[in-house]
Coordinates of N, CA and C in Angstrom, one line a residue:
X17 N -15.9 -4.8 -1.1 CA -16.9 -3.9 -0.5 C -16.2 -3.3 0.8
X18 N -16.5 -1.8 1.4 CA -16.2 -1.7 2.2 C -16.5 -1.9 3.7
X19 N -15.9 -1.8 4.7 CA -16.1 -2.4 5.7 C -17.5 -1.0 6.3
X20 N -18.3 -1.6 6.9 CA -19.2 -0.4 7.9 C -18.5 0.6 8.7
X21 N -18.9 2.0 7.8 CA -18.3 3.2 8.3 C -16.8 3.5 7.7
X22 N -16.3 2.8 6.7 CA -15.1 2.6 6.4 C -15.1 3.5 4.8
X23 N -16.9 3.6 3.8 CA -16.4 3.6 2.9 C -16.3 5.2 2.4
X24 N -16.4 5.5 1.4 CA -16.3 7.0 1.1 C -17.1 8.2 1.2
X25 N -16.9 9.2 2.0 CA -18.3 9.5 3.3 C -18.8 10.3 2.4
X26 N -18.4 10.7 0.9 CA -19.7 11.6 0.0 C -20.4 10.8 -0.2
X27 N -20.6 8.8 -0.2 CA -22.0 8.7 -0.6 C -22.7 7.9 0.7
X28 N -22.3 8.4 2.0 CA -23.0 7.4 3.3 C -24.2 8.1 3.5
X29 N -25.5 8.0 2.9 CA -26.6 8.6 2.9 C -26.6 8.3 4.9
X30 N -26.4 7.7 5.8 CA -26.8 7.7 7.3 C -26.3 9.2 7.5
X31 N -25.9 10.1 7.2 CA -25.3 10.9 7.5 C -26.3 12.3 7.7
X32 N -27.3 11.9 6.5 CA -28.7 12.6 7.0 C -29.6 11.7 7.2
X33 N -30.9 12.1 8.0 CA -32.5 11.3 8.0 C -32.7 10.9 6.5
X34 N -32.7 12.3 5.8 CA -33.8 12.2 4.6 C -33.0 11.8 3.7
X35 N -31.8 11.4 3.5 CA -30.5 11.1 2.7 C -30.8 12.0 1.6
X36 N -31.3 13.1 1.8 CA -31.3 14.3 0.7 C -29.9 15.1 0.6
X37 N -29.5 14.9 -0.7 CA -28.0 15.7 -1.1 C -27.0 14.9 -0.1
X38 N -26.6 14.1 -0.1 CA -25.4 13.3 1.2 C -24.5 14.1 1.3
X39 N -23.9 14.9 2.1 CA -22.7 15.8 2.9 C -23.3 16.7 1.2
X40 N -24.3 17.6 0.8 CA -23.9 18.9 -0.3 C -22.9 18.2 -1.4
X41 N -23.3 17.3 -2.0 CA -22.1 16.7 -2.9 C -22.5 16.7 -4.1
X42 N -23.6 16.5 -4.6 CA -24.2 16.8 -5.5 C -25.0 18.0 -6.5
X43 N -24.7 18.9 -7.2 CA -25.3 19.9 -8.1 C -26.3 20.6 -7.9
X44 N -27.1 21.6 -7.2 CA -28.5 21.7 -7.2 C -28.1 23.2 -7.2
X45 N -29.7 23.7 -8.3 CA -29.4 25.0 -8.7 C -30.7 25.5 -8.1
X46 N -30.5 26.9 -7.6 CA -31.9 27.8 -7.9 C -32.0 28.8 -8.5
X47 N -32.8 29.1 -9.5 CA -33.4 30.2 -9.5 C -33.1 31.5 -8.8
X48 N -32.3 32.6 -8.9 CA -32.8 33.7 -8.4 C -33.5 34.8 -9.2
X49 N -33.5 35.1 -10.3 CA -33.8 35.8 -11.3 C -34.9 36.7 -10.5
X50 N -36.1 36.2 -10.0 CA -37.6 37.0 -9.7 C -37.3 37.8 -8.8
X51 N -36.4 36.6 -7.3 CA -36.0 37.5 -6.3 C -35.1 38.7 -6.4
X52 N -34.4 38.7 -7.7 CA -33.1 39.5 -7.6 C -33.9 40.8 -8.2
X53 N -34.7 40.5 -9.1 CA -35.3 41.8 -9.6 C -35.8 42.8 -8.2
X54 N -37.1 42.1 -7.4 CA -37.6 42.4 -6.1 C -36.2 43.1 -5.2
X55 N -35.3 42.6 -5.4 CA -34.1 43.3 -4.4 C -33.3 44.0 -4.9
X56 N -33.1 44.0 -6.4 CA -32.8 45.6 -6.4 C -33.4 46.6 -7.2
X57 N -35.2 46.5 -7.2 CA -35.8 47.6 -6.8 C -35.6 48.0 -5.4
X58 N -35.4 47.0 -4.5 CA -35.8 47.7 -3.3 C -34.8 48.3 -2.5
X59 N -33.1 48.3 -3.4 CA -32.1 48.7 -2.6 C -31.5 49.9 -3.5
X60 N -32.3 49.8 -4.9 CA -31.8 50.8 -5.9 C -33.0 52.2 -5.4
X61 N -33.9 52.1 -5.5 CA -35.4 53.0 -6.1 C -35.5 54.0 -4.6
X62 N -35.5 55.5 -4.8 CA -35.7 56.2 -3.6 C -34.1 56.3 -3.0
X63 N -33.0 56.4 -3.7 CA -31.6 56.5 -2.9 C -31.6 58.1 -3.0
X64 N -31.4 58.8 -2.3 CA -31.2 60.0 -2.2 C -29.7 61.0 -2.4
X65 N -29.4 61.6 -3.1 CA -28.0 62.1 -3.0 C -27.9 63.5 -2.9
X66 N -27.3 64.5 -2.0 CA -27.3 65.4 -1.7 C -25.8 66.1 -1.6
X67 N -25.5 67.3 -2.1 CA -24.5 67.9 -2.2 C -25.1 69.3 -2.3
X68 N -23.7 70.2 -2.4 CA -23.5 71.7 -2.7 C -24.4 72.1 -4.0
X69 N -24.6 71.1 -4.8 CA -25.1 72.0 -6.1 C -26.6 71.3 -5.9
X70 N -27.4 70.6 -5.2 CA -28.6 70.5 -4.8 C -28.9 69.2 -4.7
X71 N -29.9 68.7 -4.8 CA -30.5 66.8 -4.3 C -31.4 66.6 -5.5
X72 N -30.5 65.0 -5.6 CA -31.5 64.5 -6.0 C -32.1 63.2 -6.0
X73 N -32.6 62.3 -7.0 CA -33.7 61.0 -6.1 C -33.8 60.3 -6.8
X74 N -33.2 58.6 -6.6 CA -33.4 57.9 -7.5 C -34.7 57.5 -8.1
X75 N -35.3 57.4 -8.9 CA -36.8 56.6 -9.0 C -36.7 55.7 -9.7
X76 N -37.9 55.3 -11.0 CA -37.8 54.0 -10.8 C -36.9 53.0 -11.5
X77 N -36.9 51.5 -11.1 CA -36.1 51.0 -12.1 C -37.0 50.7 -13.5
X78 N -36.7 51.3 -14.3 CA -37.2 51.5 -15.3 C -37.0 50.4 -16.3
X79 N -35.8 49.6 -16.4 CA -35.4 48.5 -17.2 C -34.6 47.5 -16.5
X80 N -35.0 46.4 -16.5 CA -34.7 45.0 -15.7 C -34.0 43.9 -16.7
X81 N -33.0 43.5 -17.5 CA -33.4 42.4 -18.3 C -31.8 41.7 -17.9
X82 N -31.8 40.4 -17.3 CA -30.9 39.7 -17.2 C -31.3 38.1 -16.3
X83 N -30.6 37.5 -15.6 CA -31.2 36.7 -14.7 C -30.3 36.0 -13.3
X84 N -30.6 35.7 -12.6 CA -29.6 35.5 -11.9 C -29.5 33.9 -10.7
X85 N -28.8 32.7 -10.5 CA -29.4 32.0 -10.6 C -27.6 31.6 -8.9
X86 N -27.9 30.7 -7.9 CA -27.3 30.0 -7.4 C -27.1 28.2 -7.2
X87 N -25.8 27.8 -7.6 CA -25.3 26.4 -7.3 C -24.5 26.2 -6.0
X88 N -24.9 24.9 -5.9 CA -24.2 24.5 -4.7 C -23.6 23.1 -5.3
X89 N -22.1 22.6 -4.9 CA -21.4 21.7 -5.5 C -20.8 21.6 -4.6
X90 N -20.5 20.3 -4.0 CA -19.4 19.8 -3.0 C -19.1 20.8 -2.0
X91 N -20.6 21.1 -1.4 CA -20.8 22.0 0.0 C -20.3 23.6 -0.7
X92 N -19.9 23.8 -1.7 CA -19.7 25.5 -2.5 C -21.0 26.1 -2.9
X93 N -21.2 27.2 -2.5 CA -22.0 28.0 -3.1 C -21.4 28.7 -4.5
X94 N -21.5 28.4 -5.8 CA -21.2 28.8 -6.6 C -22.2 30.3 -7.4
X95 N -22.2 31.5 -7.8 CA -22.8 32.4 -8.1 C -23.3 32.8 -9.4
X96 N -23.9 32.9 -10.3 CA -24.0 33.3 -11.9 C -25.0 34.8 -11.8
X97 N -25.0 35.6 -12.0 CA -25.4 36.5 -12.5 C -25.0 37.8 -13.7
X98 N -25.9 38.4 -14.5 CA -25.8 39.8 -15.6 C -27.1 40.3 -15.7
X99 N -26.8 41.5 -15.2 CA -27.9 42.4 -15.4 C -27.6 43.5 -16.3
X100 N -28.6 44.2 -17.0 CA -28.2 45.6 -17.7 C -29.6 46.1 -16.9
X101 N -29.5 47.0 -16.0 CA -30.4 48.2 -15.7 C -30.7 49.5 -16.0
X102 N -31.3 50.1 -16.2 CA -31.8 51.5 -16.0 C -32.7 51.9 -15.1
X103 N -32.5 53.1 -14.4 CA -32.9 53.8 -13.5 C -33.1 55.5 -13.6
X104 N -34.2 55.6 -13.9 CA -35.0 57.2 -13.9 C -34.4 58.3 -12.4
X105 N -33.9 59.4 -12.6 CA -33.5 60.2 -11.3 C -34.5 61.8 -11.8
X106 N -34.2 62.2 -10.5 CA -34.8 63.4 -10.4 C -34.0 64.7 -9.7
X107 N -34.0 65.9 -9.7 CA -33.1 66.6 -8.8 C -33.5 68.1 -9.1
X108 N -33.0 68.8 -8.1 CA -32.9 70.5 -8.2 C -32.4 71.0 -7.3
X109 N -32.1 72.3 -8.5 CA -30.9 72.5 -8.3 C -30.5 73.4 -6.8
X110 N -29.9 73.7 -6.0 CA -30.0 74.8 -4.7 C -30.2 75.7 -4.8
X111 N -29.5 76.8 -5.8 CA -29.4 78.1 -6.2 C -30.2 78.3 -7.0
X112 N -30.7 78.0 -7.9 CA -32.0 78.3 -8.6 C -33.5 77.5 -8.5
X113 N -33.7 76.4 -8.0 CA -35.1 75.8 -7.7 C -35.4 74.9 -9.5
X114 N -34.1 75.1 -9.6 CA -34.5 74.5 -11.1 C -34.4 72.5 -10.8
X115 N -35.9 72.6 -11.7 CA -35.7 70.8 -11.7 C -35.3 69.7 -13.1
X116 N -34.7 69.2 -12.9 CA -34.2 68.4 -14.0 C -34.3 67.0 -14.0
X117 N -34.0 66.1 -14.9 CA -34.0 64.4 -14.9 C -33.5 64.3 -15.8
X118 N -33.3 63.0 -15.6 CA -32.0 62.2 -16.0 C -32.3 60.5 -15.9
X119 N -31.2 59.9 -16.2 CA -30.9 58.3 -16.2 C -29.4 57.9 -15.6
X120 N -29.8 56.8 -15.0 CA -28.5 56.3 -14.5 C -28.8 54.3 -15.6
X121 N -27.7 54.6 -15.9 CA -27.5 53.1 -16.7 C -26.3 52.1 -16.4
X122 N -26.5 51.0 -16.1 CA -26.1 49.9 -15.3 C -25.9 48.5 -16.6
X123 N -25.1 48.9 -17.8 CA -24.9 47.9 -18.7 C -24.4 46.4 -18.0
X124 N -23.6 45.6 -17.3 CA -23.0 44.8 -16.9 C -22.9 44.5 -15.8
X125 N -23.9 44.2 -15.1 CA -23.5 43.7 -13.6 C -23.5 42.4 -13.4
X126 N -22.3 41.8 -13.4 CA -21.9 40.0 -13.3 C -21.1 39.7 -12.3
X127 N -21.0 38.3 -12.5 CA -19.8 37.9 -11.1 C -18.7 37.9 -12.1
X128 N -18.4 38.4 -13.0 CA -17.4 38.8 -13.9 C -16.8 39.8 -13.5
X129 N -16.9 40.7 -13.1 CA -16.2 41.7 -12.5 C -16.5 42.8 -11.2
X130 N -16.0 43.2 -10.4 CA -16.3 43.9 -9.3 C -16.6 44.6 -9.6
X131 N -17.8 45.0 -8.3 CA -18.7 46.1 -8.1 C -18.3 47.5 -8.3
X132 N -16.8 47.7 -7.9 CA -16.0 48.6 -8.3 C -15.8 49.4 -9.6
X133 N -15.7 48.1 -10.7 CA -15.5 48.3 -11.6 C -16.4 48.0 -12.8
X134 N -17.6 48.0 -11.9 CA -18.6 48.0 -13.0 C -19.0 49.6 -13.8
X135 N -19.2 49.3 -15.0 CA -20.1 50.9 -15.4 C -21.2 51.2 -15.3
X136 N -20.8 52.2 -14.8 CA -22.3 53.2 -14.5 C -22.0 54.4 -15.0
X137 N -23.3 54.6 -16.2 CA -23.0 56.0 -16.8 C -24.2 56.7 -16.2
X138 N -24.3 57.9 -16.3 CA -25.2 59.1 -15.5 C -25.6 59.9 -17.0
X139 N -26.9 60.2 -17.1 CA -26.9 61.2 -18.6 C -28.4 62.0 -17.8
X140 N -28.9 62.5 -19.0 CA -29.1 64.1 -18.1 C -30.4 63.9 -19.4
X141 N -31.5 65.0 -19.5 CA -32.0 65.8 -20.4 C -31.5 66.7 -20.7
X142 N -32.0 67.3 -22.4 CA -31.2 68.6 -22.5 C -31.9 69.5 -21.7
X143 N -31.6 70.7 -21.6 CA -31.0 71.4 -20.9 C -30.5 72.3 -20.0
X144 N -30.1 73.2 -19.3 CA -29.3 73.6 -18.1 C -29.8 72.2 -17.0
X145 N -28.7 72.3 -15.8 CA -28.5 71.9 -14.7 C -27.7 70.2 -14.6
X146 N -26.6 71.0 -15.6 CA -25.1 69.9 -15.3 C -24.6 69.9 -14.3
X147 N -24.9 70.7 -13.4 CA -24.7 70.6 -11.9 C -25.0 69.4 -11.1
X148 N -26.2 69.1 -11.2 CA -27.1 67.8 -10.4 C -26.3 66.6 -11.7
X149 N -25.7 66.6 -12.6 CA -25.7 65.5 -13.6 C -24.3 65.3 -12.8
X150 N -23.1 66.1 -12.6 CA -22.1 66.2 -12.1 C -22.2 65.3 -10.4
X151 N -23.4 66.0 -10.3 CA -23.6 65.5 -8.7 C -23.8 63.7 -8.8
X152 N -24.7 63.8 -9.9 CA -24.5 62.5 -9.8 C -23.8 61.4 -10.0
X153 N -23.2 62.1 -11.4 CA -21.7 60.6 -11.4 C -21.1 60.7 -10.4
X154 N -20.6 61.4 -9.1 CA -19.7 61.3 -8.2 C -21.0 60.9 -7.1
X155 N -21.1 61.4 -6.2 CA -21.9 61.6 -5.1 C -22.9 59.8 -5.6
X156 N -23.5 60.4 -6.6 CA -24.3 59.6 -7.2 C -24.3 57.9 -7.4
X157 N -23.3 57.7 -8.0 CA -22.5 56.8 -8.5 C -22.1 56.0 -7.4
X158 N -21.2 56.5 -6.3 CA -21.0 56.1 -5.3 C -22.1 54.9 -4.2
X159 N -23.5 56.0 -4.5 CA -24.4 55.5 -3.4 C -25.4 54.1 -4.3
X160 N -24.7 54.2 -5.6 CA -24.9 53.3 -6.7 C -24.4 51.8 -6.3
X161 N -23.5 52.2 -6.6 CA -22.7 51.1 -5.8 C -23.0 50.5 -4.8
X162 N -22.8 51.2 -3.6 CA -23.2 51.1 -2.2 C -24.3 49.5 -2.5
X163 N -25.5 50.3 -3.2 CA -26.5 49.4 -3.1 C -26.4 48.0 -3.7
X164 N -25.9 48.1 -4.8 CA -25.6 47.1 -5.7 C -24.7 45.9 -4.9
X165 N -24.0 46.6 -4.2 CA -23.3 45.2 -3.1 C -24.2 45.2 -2.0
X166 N -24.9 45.9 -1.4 CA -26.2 45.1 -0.8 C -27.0 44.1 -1.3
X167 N -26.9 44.5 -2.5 CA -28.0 43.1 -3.4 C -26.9 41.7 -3.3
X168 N -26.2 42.2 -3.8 CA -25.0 41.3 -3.9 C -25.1 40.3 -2.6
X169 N -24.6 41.3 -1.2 CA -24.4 40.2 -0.2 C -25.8 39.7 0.5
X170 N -26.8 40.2 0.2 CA -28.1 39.8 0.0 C -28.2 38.2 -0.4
X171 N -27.7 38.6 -1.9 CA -27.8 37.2 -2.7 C -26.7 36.2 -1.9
X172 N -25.8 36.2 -1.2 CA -24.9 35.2 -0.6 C -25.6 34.8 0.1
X173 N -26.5 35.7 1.1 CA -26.8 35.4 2.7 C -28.5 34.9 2.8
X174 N -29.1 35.9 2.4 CA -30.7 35.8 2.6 C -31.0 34.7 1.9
X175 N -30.7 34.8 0.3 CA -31.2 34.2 -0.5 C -30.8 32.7 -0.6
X176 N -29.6 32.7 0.1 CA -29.0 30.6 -0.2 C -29.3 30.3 1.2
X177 N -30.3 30.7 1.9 CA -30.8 30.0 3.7 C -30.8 28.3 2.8
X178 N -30.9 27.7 3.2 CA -31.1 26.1 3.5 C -30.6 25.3 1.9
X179 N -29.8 26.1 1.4 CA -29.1 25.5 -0.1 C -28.2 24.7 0.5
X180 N -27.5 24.6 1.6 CA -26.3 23.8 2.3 C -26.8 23.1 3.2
X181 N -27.2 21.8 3.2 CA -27.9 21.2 4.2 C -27.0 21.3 5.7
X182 N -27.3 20.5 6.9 CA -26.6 20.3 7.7 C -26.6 18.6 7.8
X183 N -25.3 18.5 7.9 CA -25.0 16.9 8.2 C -24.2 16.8 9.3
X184 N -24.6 15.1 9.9 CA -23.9 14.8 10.9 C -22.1 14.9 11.5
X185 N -21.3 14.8 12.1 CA -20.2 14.7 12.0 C -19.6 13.4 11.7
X186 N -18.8 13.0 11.0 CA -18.4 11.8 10.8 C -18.0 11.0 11.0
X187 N -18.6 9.5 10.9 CA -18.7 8.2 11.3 C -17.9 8.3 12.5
X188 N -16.2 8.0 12.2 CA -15.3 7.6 12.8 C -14.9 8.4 13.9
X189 N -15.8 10.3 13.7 CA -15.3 11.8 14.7 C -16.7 11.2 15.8
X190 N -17.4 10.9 15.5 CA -18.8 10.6 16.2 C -18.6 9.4 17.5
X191 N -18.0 8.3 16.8 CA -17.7 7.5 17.6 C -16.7 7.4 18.7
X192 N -15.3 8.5 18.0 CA -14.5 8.7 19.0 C -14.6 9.6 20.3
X193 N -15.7 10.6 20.0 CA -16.4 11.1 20.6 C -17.2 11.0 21.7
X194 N -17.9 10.0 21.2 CA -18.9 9.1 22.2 C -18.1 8.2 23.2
X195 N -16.6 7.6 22.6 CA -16.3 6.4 23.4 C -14.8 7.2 23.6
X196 N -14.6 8.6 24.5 CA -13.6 9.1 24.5 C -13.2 8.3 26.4
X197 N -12.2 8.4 26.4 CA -11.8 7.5 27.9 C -12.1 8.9 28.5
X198 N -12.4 8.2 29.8 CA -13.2 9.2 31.2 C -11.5 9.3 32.1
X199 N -10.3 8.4 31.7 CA -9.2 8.6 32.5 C -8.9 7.9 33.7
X200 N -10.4 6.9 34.1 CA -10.2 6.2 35.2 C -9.0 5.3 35.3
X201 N -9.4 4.3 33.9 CA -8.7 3.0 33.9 C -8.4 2.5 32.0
X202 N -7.4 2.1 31.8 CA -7.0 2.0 30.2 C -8.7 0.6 30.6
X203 N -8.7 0.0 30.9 CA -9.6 -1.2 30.8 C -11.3 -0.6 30.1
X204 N -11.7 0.3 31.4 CA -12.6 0.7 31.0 C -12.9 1.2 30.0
X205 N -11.8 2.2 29.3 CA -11.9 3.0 27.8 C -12.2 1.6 27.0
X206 N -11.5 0.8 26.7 CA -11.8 -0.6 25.6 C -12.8 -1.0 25.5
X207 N -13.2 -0.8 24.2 CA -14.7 -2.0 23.8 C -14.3 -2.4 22.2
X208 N -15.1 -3.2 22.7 CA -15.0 -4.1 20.7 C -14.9 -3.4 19.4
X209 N -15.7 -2.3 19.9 CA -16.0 -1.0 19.1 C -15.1 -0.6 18.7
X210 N -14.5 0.2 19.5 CA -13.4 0.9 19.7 C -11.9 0.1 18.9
X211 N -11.9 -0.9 19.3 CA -10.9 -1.7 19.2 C -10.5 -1.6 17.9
X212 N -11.6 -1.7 17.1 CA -12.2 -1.8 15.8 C -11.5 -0.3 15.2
X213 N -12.4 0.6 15.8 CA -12.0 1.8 14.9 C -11.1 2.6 15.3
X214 N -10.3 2.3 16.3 CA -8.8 2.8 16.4 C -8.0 2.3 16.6
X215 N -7.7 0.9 17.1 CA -6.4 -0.1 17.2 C -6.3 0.4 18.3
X216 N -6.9 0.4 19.8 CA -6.6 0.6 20.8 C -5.1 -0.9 21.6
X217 N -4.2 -0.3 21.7 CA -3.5 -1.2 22.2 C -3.2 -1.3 24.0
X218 N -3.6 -3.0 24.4 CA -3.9 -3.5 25.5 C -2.9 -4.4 25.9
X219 N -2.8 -3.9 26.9 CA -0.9 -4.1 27.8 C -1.3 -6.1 28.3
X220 N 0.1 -6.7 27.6 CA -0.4 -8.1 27.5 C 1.1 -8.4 28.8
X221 N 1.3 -9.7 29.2 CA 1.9 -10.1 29.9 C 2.3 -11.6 29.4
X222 N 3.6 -12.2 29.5 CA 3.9 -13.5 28.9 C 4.4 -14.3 29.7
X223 N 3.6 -15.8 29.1 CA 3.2 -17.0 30.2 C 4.3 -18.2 30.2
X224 N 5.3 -19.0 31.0 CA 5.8 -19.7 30.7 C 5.2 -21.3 31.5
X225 N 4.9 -21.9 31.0 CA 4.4 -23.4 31.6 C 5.1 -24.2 31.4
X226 N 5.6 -25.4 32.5 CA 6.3 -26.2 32.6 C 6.1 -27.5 32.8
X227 N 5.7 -28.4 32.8 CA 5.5 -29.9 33.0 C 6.1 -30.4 33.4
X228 N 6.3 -31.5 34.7 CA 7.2 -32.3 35.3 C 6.9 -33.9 35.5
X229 N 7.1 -34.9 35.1 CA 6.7 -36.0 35.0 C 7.9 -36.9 35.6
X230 N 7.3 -37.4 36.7 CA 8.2 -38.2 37.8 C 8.3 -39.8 37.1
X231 N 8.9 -40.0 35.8 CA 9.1 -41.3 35.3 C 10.3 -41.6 34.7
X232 N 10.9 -42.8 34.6 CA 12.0 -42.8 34.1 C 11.9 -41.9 32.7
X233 N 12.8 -41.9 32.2 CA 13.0 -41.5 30.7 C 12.2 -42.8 29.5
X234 N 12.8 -43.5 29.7 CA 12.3 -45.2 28.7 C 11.1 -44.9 29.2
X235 N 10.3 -45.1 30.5 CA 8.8 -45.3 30.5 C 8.3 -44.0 29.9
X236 N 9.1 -43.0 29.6 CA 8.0 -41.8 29.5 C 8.0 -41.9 28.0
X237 N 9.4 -42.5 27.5 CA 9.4 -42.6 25.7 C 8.2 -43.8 24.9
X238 N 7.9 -44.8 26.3 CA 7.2 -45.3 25.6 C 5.4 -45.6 25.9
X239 N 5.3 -44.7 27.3 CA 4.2 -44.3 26.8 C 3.5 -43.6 25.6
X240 N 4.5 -42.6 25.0 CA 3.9 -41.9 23.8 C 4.2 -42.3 22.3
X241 N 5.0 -44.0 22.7 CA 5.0 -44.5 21.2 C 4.7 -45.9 21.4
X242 N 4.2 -46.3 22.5 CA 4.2 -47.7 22.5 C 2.3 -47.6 22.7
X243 N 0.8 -48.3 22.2 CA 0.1 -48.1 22.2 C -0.4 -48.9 23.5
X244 N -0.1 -50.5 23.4 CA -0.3 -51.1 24.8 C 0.0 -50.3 25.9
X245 N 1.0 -49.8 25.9 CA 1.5 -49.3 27.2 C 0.9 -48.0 27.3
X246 N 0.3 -47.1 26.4 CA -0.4 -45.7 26.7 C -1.9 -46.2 27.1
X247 N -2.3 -47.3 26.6 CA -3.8 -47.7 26.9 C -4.0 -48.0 28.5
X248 N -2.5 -48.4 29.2 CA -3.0 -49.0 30.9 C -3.1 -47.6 31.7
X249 N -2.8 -46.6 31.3 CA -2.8 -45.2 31.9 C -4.3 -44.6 31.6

């Protein structure tokens, strides 16, 4: 068994009150699926895009189906998410007042691949006003994106508050800490404690003792082998 404060600090529950999760070492998942929906309606829906050939407006998220969920392992925040979206747009045109709609489609959004290089196709009603359809794969697309890594860093920051507990500093950092020398005197720094959990070394000095016994030799040999004769002393 190990000695106190000695043994392996993933399982020294003293290290919290509640000895809940000891130092984040153990597996715990949540759920994000519901929240993720809620956040990106709310960073997709109403994005506005404006150029030379007219504006237009994202509306709603029309199709939601995937789920999205965070782990935490040995103090890591680990990620899982896939979404396929659709999103309803609107627009008209500058030079003519003409209005049109469309869809923006969001087949694969995972931690499989970057935001970059996710697809997003743009399609249109039939017909006139490829202009605003044009506007949107570029212009469009862009502010697509944009949002999508808001959700994203959303999901790292907002959404994992209190997934990483806080724990104390450790046993041996705690103690050395508390019992750090003030510089006066090596004496004063030393305690039993201490002694213990760092091998504090204490400046020794060496003793020599001599004994002189004013007796002949024969009486001194036979006080310590002769019994009568050690008994009259």
């Amino acid at each position: 068994m190990a000695k106190w404060g000695q043994g392996d600090p993933r399982w020294i529950v003293e290290e919290r009150a509640d000895a809940t999760n000891v130092n984040n070492w153990h597996w715990t998942e949540r759920d994000a699926t519901s929240w993720s929906k809620r956040k990106l309606k709310e960073v997709l829906e109403g994005l506005v895009v404006e150029g030379e050939a007219g504006r237009c407006e994202i509306g709603d998220l029309k199709h939601v189906e995937g789920e999205a969920s965070c782990n935490s392992r040995k103090g890591k925040l680990i990620f899982f998410y896939e979404w396929n979206l659709r999103l309803s747009w609107k627009g008209t045109v500058k030079e003519s007042g003409e209005k049109h709609k469309g869809s923006v489609e969001i087949p694969n959004l995972s931690e499989e691949n970057e935001v970059d290089d996710t697809e997003i196709n743009v399609s249109k009603k039939k017909g006139e006003g490829d202009v605003l359809k044009d506007l949107m794969r570029t212009e469009g697309t862009t502010k697509v994106r944009e949002a999508l890594r808001d959700y994203l860093k959303a999901l790292k920051t907002e959404f994992t508050l209190g997934m990483i507990l806080p724990t104390k500093a450790p046993v041996g950092q705690e103690l050395a800490t508390e019992r750090k020398p003030s510089g006066s005197t090596l004496q004063d720094s030393v305690t039993p404690q201490s002694l213990d959990m760092v091998g504090v070394k204490i400046p020794t000095v060496r003793i020599h003792m001599r004994e002189v016994f004013n007796s002949p030799a024969d009486e001194l040999y036979s006080i310590f082998t002769k019994r009568e004769v050690s008994d009259t002393f």
